[in-house]
Coordinates of C-alpha atoms in Angstrom, one line a residue:
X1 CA 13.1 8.0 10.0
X2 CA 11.6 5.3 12.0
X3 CA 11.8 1.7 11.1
X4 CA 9.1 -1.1 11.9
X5 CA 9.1 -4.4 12.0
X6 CA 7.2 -5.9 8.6
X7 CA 5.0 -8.6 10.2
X8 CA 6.4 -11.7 11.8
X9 CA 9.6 -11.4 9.9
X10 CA 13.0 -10.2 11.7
X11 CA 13.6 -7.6 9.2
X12 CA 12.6 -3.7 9.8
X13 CA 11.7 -1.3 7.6
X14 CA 11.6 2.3 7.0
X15 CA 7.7 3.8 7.7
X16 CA 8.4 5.5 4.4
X17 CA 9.5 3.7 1.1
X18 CA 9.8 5.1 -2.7
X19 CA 8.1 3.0 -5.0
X20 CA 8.9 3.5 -9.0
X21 CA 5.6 3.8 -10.8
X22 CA 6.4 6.6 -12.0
X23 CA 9.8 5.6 -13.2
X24 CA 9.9 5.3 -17.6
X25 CA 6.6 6.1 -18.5
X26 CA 5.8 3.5 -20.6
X27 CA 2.5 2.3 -22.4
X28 CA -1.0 3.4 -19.7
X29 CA 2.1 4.1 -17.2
X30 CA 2.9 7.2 -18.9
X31 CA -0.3 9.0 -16.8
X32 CA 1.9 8.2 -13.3
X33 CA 5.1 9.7 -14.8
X34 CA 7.8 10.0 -16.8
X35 CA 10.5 9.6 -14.1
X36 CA 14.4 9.3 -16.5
X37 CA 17.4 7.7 -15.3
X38 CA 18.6 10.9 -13.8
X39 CA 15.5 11.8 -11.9
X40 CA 15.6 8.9 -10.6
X41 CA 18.8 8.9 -9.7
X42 CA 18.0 12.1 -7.3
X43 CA 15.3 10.9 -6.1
X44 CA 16.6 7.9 -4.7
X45 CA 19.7 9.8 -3.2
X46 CA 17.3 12.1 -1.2
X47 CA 15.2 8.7 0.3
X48 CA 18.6 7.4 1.3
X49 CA 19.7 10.8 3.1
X50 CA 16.5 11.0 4.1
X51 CA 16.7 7.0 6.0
X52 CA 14.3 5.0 3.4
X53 CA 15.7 1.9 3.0
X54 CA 13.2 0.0 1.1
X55 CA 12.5 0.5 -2.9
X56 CA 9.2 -0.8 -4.7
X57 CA 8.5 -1.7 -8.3
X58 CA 7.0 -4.5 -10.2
X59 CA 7.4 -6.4 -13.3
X60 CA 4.3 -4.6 -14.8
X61 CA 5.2 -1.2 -14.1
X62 CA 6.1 0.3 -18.1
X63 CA 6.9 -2.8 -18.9
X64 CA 9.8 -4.1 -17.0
X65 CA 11.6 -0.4 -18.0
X66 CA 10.7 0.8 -14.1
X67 CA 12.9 -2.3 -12.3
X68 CA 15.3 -1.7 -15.4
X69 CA 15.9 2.0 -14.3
X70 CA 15.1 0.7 -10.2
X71 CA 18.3 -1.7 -10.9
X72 CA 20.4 0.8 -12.5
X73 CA 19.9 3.7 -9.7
X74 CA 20.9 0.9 -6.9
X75 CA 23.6 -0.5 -8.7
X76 CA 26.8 -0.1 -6.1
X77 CA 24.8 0.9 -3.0
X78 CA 24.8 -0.1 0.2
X79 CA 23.0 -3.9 0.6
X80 CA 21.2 -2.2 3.4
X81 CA 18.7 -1.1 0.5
X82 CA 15.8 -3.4 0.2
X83 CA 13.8 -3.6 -3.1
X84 CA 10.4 -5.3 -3.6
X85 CA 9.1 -6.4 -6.5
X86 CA 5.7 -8.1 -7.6
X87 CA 4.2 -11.2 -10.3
X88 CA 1.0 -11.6 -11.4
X89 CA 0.3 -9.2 -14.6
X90 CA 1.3 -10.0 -18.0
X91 CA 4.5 -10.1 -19.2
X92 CA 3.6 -10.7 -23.3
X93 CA 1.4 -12.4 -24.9
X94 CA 1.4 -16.2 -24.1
X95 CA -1.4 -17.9 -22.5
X96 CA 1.3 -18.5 -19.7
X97 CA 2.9 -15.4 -19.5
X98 CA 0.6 -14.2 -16.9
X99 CA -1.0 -15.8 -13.5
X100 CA 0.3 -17.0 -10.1
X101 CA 1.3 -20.8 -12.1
X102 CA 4.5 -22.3 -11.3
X103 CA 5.8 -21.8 -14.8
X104 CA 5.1 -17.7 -14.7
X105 CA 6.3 -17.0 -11.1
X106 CA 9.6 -19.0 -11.8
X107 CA 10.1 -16.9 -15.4
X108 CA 9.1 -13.6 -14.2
X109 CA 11.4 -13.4 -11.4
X110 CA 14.5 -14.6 -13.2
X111 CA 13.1 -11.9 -15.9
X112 CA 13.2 -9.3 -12.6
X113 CA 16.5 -10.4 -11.1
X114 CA 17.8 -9.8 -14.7
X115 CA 16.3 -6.3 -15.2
X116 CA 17.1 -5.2 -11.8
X117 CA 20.9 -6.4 -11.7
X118 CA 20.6 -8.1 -8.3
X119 CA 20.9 -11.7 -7.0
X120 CA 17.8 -11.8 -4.9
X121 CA 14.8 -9.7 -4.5
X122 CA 14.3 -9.4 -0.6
X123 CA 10.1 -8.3 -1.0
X124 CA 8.5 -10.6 -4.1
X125 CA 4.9 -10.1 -3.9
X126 CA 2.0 -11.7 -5.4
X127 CA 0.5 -8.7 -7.1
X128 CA -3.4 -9.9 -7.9
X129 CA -5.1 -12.8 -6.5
X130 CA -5.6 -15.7 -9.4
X131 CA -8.9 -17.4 -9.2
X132 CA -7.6 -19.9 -11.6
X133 CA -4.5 -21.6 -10.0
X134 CA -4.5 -23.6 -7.1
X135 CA -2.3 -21.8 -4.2
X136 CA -0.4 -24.8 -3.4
X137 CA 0.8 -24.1 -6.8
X138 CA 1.8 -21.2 -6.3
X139 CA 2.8 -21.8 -2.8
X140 CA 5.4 -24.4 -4.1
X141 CA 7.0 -21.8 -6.8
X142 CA 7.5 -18.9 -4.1
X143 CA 9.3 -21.7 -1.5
X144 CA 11.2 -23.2 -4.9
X145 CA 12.5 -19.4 -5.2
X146 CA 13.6 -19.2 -1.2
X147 CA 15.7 -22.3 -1.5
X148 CA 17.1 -21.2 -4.6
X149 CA 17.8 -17.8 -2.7
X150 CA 16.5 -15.8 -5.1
X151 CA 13.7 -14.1 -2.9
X152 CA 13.8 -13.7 0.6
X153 CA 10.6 -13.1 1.9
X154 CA 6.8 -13.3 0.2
X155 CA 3.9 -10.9 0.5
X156 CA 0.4 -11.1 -1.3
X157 CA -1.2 -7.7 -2.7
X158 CA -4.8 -7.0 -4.0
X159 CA -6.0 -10.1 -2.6
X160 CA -9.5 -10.2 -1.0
X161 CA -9.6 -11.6 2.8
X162 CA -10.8 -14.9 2.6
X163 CA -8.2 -15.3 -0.2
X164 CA -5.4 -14.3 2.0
X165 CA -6.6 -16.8 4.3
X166 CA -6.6 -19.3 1.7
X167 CA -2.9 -18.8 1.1
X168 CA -2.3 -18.4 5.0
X169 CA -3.7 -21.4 5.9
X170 CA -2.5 -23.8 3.4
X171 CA 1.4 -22.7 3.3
X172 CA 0.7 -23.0 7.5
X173 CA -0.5 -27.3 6.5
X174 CA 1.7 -27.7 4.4
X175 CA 4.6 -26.1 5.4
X176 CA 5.3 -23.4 2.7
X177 CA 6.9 -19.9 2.4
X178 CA 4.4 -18.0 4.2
X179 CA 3.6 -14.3 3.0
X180 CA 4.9 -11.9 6.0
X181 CA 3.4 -8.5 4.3
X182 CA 0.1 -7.1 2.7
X183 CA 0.8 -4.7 0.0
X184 CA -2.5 -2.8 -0.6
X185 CA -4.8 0.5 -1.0
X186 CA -5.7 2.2 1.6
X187 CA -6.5 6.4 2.5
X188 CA -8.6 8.7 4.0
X189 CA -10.4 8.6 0.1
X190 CA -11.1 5.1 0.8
X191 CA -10.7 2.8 3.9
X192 CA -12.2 -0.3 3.0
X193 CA -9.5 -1.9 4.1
X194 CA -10.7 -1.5 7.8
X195 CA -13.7 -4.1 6.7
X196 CA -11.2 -7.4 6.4
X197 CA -8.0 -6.8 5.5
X198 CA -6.2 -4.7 8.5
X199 CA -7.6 -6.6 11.0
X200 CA -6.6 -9.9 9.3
X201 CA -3.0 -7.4 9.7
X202 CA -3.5 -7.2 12.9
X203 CA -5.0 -11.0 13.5
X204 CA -2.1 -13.1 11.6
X205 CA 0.5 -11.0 12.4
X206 CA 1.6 -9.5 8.8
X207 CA 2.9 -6.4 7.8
X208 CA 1.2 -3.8 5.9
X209 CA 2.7 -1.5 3.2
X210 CA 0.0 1.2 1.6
X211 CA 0.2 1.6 -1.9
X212 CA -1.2 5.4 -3.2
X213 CA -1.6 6.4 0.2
X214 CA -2.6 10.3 -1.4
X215 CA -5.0 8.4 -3.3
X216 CA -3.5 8.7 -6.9
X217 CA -3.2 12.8 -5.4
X218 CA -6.8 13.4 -4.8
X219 CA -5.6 14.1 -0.9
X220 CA -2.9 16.7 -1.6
X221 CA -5.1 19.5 -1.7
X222 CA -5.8 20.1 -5.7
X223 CA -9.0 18.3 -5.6
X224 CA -11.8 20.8 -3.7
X225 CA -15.4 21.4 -4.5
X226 CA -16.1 23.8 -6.9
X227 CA -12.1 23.9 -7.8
X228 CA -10.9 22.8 -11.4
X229 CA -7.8 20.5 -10.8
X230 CA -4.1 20.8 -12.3
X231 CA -4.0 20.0 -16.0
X232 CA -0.6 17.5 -15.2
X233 CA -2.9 15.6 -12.3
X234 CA -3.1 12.2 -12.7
X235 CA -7.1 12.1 -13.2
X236 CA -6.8 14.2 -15.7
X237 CA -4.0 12.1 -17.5
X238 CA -6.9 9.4 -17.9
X239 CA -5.4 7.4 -14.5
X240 CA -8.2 5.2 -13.6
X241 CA -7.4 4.1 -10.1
X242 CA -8.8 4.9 -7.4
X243 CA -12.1 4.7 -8.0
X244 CA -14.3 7.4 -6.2
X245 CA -17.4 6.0 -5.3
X246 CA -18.6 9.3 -2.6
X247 CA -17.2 12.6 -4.3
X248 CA -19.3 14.2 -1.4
X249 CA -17.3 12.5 1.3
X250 CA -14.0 12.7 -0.6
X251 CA -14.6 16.7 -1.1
X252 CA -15.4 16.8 2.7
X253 CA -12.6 15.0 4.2
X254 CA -10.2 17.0 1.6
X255 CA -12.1 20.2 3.8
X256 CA -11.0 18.7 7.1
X257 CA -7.4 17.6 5.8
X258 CA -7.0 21.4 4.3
X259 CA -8.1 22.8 7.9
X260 CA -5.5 20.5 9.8
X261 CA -2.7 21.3 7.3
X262 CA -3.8 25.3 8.1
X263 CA -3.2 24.4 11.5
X264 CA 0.3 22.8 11.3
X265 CA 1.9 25.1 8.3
X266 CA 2.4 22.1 6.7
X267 CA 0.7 20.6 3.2
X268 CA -2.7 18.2 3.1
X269 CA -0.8 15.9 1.7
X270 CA 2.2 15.6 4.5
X271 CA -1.1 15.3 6.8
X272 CA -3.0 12.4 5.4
X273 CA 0.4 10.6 5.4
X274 CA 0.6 11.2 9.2
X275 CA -2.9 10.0 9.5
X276 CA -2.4 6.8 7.7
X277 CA 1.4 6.1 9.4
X278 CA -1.0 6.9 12.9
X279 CA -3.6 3.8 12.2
X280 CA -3.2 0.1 13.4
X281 CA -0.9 -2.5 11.6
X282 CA 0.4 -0.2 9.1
X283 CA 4.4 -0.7 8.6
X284 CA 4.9 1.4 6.2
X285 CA 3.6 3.6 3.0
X286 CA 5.2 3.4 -0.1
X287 CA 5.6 6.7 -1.7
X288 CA 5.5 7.8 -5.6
X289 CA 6.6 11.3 -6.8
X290 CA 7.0 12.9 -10.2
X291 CA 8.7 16.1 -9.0
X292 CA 11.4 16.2 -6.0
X293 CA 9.6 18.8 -4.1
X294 CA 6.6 16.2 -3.7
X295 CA 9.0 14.0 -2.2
X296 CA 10.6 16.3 -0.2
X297 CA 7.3 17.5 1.0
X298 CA 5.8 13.4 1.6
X299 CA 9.4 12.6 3.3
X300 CA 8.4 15.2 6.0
X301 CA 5.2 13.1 6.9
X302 CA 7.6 10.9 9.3
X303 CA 8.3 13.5 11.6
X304 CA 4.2 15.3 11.6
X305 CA 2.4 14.1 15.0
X306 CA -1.0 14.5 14.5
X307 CA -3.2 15.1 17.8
X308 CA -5.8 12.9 19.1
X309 CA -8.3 15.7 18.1
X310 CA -7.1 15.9 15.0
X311 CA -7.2 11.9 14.4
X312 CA -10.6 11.7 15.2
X313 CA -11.7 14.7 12.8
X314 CA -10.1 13.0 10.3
X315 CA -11.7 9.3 11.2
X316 CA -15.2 10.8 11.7
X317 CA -15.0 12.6 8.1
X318 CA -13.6 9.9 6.3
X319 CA -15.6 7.0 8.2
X320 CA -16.7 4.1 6.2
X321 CA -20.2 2.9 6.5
X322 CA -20.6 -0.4 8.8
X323 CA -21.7 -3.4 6.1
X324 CA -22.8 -6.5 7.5
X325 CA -22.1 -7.9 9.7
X326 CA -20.1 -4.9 11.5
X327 CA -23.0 -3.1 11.9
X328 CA -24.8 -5.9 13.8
X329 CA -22.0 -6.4 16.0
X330 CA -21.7 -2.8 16.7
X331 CA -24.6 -2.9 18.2
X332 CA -24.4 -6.7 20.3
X333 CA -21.1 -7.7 20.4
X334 CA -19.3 -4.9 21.9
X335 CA -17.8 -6.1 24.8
X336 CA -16.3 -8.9 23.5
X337 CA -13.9 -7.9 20.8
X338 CA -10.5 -8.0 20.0
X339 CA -8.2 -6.1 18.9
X340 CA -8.1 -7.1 15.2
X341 CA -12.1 -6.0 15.4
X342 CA -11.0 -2.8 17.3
X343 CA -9.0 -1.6 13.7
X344 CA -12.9 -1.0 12.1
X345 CA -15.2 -1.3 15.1
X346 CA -13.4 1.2 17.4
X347 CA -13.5 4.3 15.0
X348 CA -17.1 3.2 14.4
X349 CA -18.0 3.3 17.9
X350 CA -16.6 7.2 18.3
X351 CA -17.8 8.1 15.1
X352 CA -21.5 6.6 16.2
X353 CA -20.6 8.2 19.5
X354 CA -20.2 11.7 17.9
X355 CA -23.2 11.5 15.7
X356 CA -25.4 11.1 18.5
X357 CA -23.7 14.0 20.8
X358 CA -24.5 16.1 17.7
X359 CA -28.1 15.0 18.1

């Protein structure tokens, strides 16, 4: 296993960390999984032989039931094992029992420590931007937490770029817990990420983790054109997320991953991790399996080198189309970029590049 540095923070992390969605199965969670207490238990003992030393869940995930069973499976291990956890979504039904306000982030995390067993939580994350309070606000609650010692570092998820500067800049002024990690979607199904919020990565120095890197399991092979996927897949389940706004491109980049995995006896799915641990600024991806031999199988990614061939198959098929103003500076600003540009513009350049070989 190799372990990365998450952002401008001392602390390293494993390239691959298990994340508990599907742990309980509560309520709309029930479509990830129904992970028990002693599934879980296994499946935790195979990250740790396997060198994962960092554990996700959140408040929201079947209710609290996922950090309850997260807590109980750590409970007299090794204080080497990191767990995240995240605040935003609604606890219950109070007007206040939801939101990034002082009064929410200070409940919900005592609610977390509680559920999970532990003292501290060394990842809390802001799950969803809120619109509605002001992020000094929140700001204040997340540093009130540090100096309490009850979370160790902060990371935003889900939040827009020009939000995430909005957060950056003012804990920078006024001198407030800064967030040292993104947590956020991104895949070979979708890399909109490329647009704002990699190179921001890249720019400000914070980590990345990938949630649903396989794409809720659209990239491990089941989905194909003209194939009827699994009956126990999550789309099937009624599992809304991701949304799939190309089903050409997704069935054509699920071609090129199938090829690639032909080539290296190995499973689509192992590939498109390898791709995704092979792009800029990502620390690590957080993995979420229902069965132990898709863990086994996603573990393996961390040892799969991709070639530079292969890379670039993979970026042409999947490549995002160049909005404004990316596709204006494509085309004049070229020669003066940097390397936080480079994450979206560089691909596009190749992938431009290609097309007009082709020609």
């Amino acid at each position: 296993m190799q372990y990365r540095q998450l952002g401008r923070s001392g602390l390293k992390i494993s390239a691959l960390n298990f994340g508990s969605v599907t742990f309980g199965g509560q309520g709309n969670f029930a479509a990830t999984g129904k992970v028990d207490i002693a599934e879980a238990t296994r499946m935790v003992d195979i990250c740790v032989e396997h060198g994962v030393n960092m554990f996700d869940t959140a408040d929201a995930y079947s209710g609290g039931e996922a950090e309850e069973i997260l807590g109980r499976v750590l409970q007299g291990r090794s204080r080497e094992l990191l767990v995240t956890s995240k605040v935003r979504f609604p606890t219950g039904k109070g007007p206040n029992e939801q939101g990034l306000s002082r009064h929410h982030i200070l409940n919900a995390c005592d609610d977390s420590l509680r559920r999970l067993g532990r003292e501290h939580i060394d990842l809390y994350y802001l799950h969803e931007w809120d619109g509605l309070t002001p992020v000094e606000e929140t700001l204040e609650a997340l540093q009130t937490l540090r100096d309490q010692g009850k979370i160790r570092y902060a990371g935003i998820s889900n939040f827009a770029g020009w939000q995430a500067m909005k957060l950056l800049g003012a804990a920078e002024r006024d001198r407030l817990v800064a967030p040292v990690s993104q947590q956020l979607y991104y895949s070979l199904e979708a890399r909109d990420a490329e647009y704002e919020l990699l190179p921001l990565a890249v720019d400000q120095g914070l980590g990345v983790q990938v949630w649903s890197p396989l794409a809720c399991g659209l990239l491990t092979g089941k989905y194909r054109r003209g194939k009827t996927a699994p009956e126990d897949s999550r789309r099937i389940s009624g599992w809304p997320e991701p949304e799939v706004r190309d089903l050409k491109k997704l069935y054509d980049t699920v071609e090129v991953l199938v090829q690639i995995a032909e080539e290296h006896s190995v499973s689509a799915a192992r590939v498109a991790l390898a791709w995704t641990l092979h792009k800029p600024a990502i620390t690590s991806l957080v993995l979420g399996a229902r069965k132990e031999s898709q863990l086994l199988d996603n573990l393996a990614a961390a040892s799969l080198r991709l070639t530079q061939e292969q890379v670039r198959r993979l970026d042409d098929v999947s490549a995002p189309d160049l909005i404004y103003p990316y596709w204006h500076q494509n085309r004049n600003a070229f020669d003066r970029l940097s390397k936080a540009d480079l994450v979206l513009q560089g691909p596009a350049k190749r992938h431009r590049e290609a097309l007009e070989t082709k020609k």
